[in-house]
Coordinates of C-alpha atoms and ligand atoms in Angstrom, one line a residue:
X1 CA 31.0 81.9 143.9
X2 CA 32.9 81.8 140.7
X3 CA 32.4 84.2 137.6
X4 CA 33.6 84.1 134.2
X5 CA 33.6 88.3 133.3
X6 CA 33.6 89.3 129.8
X7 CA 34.8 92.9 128.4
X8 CA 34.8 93.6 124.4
X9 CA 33.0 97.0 124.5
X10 CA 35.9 99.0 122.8
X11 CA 39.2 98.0 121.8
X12 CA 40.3 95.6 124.4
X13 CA 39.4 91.6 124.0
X14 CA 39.0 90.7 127.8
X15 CA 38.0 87.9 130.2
X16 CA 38.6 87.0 133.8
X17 CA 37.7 85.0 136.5
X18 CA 36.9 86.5 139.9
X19 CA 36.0 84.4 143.1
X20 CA 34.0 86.1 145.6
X21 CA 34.3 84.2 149.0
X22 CA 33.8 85.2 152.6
X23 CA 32.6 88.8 151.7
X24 CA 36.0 89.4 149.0
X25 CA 36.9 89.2 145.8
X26 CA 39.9 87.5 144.7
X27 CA 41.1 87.5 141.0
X28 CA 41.8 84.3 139.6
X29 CA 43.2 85.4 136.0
X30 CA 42.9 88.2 134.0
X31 CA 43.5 88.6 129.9
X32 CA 43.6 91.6 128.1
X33 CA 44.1 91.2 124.7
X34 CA 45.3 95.0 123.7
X35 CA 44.3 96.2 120.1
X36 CA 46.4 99.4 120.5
X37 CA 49.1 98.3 118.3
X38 CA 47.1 98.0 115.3
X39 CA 44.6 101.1 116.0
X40 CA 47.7 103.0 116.6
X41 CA 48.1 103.8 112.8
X42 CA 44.9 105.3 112.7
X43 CA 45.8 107.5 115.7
X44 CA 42.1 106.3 116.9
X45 CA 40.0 103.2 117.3
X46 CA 38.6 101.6 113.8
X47 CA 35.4 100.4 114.8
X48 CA 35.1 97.5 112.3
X49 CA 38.4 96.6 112.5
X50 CA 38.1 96.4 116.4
X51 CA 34.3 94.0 115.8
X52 CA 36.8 92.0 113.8
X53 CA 39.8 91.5 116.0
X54 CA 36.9 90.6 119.2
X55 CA 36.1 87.9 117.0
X56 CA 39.3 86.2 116.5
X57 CA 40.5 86.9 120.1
X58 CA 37.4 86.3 122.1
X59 CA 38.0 82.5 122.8
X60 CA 41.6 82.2 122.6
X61 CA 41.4 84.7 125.5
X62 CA 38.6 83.1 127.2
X63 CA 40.3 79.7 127.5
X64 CA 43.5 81.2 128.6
X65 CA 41.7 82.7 131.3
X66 CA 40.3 79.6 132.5
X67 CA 43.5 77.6 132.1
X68 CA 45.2 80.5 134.4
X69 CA 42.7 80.4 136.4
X70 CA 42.5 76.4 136.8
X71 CA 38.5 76.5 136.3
X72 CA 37.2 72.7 134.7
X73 CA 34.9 73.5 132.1
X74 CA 31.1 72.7 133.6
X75 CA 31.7 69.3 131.2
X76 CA 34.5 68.6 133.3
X77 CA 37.2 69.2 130.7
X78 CA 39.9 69.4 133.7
X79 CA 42.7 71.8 132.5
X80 CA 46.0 71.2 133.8
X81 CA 46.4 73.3 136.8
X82 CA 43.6 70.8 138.8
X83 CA 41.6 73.1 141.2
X84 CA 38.5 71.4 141.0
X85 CA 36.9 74.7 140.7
X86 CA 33.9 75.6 138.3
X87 CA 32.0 78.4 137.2
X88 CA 28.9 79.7 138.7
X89 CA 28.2 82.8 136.6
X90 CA 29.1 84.6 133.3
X91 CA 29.2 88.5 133.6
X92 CA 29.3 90.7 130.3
X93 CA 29.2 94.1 129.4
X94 CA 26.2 95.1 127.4
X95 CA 26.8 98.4 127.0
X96 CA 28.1 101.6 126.9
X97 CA 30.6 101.3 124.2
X98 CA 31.0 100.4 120.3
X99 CA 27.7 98.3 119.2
X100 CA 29.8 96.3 117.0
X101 CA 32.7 95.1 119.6
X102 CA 30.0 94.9 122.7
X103 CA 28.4 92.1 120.1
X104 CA 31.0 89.8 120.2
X105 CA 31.3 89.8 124.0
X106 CA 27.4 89.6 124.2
X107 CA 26.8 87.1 121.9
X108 CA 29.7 84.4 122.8
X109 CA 28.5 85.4 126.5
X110 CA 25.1 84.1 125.7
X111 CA 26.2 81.0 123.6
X112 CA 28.1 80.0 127.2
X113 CA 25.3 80.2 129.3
X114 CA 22.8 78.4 126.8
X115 CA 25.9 75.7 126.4
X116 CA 27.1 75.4 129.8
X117 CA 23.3 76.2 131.7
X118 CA 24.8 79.0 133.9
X119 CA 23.1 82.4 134.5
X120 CA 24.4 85.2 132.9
X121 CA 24.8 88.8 134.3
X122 CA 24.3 92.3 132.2
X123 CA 27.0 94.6 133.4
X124 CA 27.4 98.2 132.9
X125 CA 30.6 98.8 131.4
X126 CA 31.4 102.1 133.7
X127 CA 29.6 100.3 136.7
X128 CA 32.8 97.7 136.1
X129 CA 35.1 100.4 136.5
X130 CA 33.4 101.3 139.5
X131 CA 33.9 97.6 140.6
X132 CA 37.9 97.7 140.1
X133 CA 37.9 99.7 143.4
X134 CA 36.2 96.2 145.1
X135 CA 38.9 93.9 144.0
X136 CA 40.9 92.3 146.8
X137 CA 38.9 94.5 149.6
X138 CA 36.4 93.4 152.2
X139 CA 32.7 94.0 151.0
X140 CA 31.8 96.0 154.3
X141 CA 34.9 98.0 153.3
X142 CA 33.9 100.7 150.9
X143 CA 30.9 102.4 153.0
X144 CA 28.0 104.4 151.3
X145 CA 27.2 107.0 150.0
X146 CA 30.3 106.8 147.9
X147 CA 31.4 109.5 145.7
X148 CA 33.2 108.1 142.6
X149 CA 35.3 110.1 139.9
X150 CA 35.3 108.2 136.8
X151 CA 37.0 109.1 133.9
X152 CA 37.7 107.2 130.8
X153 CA 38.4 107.6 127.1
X154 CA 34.4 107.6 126.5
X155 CA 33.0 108.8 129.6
X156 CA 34.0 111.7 132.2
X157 CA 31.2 111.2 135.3
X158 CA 30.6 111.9 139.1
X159 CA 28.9 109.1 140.2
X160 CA 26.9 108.7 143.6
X161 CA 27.0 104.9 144.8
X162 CA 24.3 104.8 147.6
X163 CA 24.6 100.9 147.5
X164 CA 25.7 97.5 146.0
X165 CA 24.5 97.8 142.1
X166 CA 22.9 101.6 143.1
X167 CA 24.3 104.3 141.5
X168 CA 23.0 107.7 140.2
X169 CA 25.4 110.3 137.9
X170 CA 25.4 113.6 139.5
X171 CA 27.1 115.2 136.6
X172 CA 29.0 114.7 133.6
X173 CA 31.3 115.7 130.3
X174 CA 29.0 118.1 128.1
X175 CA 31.4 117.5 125.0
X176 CA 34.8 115.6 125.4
X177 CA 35.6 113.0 128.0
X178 CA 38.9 113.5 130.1
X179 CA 40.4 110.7 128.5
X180 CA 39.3 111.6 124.9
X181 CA 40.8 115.4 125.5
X182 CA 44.5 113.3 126.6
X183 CA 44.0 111.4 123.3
X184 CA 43.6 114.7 121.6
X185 CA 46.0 116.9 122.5
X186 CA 48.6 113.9 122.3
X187 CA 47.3 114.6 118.5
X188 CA 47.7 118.5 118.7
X189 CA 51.5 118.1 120.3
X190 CA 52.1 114.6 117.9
X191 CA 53.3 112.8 120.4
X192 CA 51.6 109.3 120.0
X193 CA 48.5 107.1 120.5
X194 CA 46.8 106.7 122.8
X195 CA 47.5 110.0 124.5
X196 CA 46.7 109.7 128.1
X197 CA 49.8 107.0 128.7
X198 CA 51.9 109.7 126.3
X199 CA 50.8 113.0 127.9
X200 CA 51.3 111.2 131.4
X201 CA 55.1 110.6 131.0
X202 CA 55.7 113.4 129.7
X203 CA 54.2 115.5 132.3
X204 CA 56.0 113.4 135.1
X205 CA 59.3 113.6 133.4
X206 CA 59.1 117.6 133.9
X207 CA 58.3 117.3 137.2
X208 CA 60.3 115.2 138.4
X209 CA 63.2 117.4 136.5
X210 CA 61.9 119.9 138.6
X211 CA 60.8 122.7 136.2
X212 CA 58.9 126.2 136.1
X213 CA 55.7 125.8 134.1
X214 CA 55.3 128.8 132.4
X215 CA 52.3 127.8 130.0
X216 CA 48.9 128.7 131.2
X217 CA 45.5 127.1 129.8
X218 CA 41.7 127.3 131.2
X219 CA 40.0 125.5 134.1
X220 CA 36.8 125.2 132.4
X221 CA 33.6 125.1 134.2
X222 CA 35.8 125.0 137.2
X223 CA 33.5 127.2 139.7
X224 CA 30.2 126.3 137.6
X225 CA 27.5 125.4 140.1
X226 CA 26.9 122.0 138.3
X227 CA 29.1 118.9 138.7
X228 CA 29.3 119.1 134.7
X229 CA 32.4 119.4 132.7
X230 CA 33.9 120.4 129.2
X231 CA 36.9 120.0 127.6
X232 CA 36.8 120.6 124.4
X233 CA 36.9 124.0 124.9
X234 CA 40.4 123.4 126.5
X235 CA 41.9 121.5 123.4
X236 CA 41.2 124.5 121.2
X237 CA 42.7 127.0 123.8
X238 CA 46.4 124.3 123.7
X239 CA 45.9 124.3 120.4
X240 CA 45.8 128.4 120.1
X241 CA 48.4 128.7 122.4
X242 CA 51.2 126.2 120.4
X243 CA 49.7 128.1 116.9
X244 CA 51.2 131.7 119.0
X245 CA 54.5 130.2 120.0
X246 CA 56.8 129.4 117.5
X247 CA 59.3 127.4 119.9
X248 CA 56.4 124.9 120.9
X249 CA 58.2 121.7 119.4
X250 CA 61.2 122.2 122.4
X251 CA 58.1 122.8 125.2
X252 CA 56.2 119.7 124.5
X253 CA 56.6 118.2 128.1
X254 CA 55.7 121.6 129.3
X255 CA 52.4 122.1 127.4
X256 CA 51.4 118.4 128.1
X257 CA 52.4 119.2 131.9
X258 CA 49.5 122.1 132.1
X259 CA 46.8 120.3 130.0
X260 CA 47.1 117.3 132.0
X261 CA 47.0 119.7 135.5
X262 CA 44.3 121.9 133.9
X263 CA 42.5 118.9 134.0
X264 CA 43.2 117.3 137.3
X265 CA 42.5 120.7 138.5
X266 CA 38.9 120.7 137.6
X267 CA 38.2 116.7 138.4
X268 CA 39.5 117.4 142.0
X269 CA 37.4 120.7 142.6
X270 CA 34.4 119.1 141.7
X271 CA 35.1 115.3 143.6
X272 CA 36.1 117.4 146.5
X273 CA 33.0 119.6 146.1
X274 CA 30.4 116.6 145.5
X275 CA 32.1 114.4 147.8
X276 CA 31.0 117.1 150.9
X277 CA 27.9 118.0 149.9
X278 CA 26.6 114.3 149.7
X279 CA 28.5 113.3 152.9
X280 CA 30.4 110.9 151.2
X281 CA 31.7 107.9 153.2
X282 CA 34.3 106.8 150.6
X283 CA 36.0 108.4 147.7
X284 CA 36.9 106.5 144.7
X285 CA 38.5 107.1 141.4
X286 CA 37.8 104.6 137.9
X287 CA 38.4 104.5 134.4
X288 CA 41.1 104.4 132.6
X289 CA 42.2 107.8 133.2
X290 CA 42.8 106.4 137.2
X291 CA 45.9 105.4 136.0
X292 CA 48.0 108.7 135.8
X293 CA 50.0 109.1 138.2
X294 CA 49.4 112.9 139.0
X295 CA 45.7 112.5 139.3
X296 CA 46.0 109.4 141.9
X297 CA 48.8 111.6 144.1
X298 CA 46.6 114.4 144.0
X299 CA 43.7 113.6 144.5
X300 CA 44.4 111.4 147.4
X301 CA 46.6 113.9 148.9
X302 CA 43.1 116.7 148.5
X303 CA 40.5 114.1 150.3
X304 CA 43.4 113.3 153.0
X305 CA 43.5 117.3 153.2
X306 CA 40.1 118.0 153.2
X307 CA 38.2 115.4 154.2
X308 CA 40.8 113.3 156.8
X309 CA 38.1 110.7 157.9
X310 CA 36.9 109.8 154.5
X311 CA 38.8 106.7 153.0
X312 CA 40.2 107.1 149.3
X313 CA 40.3 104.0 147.4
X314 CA 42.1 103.8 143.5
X315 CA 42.1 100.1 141.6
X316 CA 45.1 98.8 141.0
X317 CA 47.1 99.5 137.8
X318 CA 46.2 96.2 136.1
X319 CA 42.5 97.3 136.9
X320 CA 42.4 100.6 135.5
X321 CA 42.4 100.7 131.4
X322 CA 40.1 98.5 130.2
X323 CA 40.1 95.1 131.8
X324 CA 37.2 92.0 132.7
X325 CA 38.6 91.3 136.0
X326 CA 36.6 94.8 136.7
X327 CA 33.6 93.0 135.2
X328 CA 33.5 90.1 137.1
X329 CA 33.9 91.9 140.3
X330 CA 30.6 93.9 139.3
X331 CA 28.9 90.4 138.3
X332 CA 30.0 88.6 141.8
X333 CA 28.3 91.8 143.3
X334 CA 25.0 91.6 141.0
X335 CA 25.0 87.5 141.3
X336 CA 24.7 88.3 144.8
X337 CA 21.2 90.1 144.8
X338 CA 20.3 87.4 141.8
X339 CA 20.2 90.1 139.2
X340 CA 20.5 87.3 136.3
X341 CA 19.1 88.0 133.2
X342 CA 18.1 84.9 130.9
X343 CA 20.8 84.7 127.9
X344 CA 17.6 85.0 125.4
X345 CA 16.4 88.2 126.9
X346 CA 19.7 90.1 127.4
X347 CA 20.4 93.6 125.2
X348 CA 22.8 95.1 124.0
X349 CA 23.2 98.9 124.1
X350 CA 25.6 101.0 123.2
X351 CA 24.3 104.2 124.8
X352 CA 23.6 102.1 128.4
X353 CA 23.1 104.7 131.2
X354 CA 24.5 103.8 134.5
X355 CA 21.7 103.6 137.3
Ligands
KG4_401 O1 38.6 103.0 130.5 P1 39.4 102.9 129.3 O2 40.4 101.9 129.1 O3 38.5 102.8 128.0 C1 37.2 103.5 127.9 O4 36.3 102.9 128.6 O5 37.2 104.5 127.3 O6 40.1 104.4 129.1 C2 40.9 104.7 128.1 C3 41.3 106.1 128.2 C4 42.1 106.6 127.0 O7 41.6 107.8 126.6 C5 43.5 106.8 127.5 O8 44.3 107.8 126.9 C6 43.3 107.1 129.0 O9 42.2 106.3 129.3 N1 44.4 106.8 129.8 C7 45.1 107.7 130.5 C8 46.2 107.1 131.1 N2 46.1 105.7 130.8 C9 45.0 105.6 130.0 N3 44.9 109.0 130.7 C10 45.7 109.7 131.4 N4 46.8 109.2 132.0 C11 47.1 107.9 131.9 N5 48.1 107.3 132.5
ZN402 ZN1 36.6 101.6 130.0

């Protein structure tokens, strides 16, 4: 089965084809169309300006992914690397994200399937995260229950996954996500947009130079009985501590060093924690926070440590910031169980919850 996946909840234009065959996905193509560079003067994503970029991107990126991909258009339009192969399925993310970017994506979505007569799937935009950890892996693979740390820009969550498509969130960010506190203290130490990338290189580069942290910041909610987190509280505590020391500007790799580990620190308690009292068969991390380095080492290195028989599984870099290929994966899955949902009925909502 082939499916067309569709991503324009934030600031990211994004399609990709996925082909799911003998119990695997494989990725055809994948397009990301960044909007970074333009948001980047803003230090923060312009809503409207982001609706209006989806607009003009979404079918330049669409075709390029079927012309990578070598998919014939369901009129037969060959493109020019001649597979043969054709779309079975669109897949699109309805929600969560920004209600004026998730419409372009929704709306050309629906126009395809009405045009082209092919079923369309509603995907959760964090359950496609999720999903990344599927790409390239046998589907008997990941085993269940499955504990799933997944933190992005918008949304910081431990997730239960007791099945294909089944998930429930055990806890979550009560203020910032994990993603959105990187963003902000790359503010605080003006170091660049978007922080996470920024905060990331910087903390490697002083660890690799092998240097004494002397800078300490909070754990918040780290011994809390929930599986909830905050982090706002932890932005205003770096941003207290560089107001007090007056030779800040020559300790920026330092301070980003112990924000970013004050935050590992209290992801990892809490997967590690969740992760045994649910008897988790599989560990996984998502969003686009999965792509620092630190937090991949570490937290593979604590379930390997703690719980030796329980597989870890991390998407691939090219999966882990915003992406479709993610999407499609979660649509092949969905398409699957013939969880459709007819192009005039589907909603978009940008508060979605996962379930
Ligand atoms: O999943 P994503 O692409 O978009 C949302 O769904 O929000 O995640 C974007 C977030 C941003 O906050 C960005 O700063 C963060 O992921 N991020 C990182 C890294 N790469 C991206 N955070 C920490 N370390 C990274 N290497
Ligand atoms: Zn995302």
């Amino acid at each position: 089965m082939i499916i067309l996946g569709i991503e324009t909840s934030c600031d990211e234009t994004a399609a990709a084809i996925a082909e799911g065959r003998d119990g695997q996905v494989k990725i055809l193509s994948n397009v990301v169309s960044s909007q970074i560079a333009i948001h980047q003067k803003y230090g923060g994503v312009v809503p409207e300006v982001a609706a209006r970029e989806h607009v003009l991107n979404i079918l330049p990126v669409i075709n390029e992914a079927l012309e990578k991909a070598g998919i014939n258009l369901p009129n037969n339009k060959a493109t020019k690397k001649k597979t043969g192969k054709k779309i079975d399925a669109i897949a699109v993310t309805t929600g969560p994200g920004l209600i004026t970017s998730l419409l372009t994506g929704v709306e050309t979505a629906k126009t395809l399937s009405y045009v082209w007569n092919l079923p369309l799937v509603s995907v959760n935009h964090i359950a496609g995260h999720i999903y990344a950890n599927f790409i390239d892996k046998k589907t008997n693979q990941i085993k269940f229950p499955a504990i799933i740390l997944t933190v992005s820009g918008g949304h910081t969550m431990i997730v239960l996954m007791s099945g294909q498509g089944k998930f429930k969130t055990i806890g979550e960010t009560r203020d910032d996500a994990a993603g959105e506190a990187f963003d902000k203290a790359a503010q605080l130490l003006g170091v660049g947009y978007p922080g996470g990338p920024i905060i990331s290189k910087l903390a490697d580069g002083f660890i690799q130079a092998g240097q004494t942290n002397l800078i300490k910041l909070p754990r918040p909610m780290i011994y809390d009985k929930s599986y909830d987190f905050s982090f706002s509280g932890l932005k205003t505590a770096l941003l207290y501590q560089i107001k007090n020391d007056k030779n800040w500007k020559n300790r920026i790799p330092e301070y980003a060093c112990e924000f970013q580990q004050a935050i590992i620190d209290v992801l990892i308690h809490k997967t590690i924690k969740a992760a045994k009292q649910y008897n988790a068969k599989t560990v996984m991390l998502a969003g686009g926070v999965s792509a620092n380095t630190q937090l991949r080492q570490q937290l593979e290195i604590k379930v390997k440590n703690e719980l030796p028989k329980t597989p870890f599984y991390i998407p691939d870099f090219s999966y882990c910031t915003d992406n479709a290929a993610m999407l499609a994966t979660a649509g092949y899955y969905s398409a699957l169980d013939k969880k459709f949902t007819l192009w005039k009925k589907i909603k978009t909502d940008s508060n979605l919850e996962l379930k």
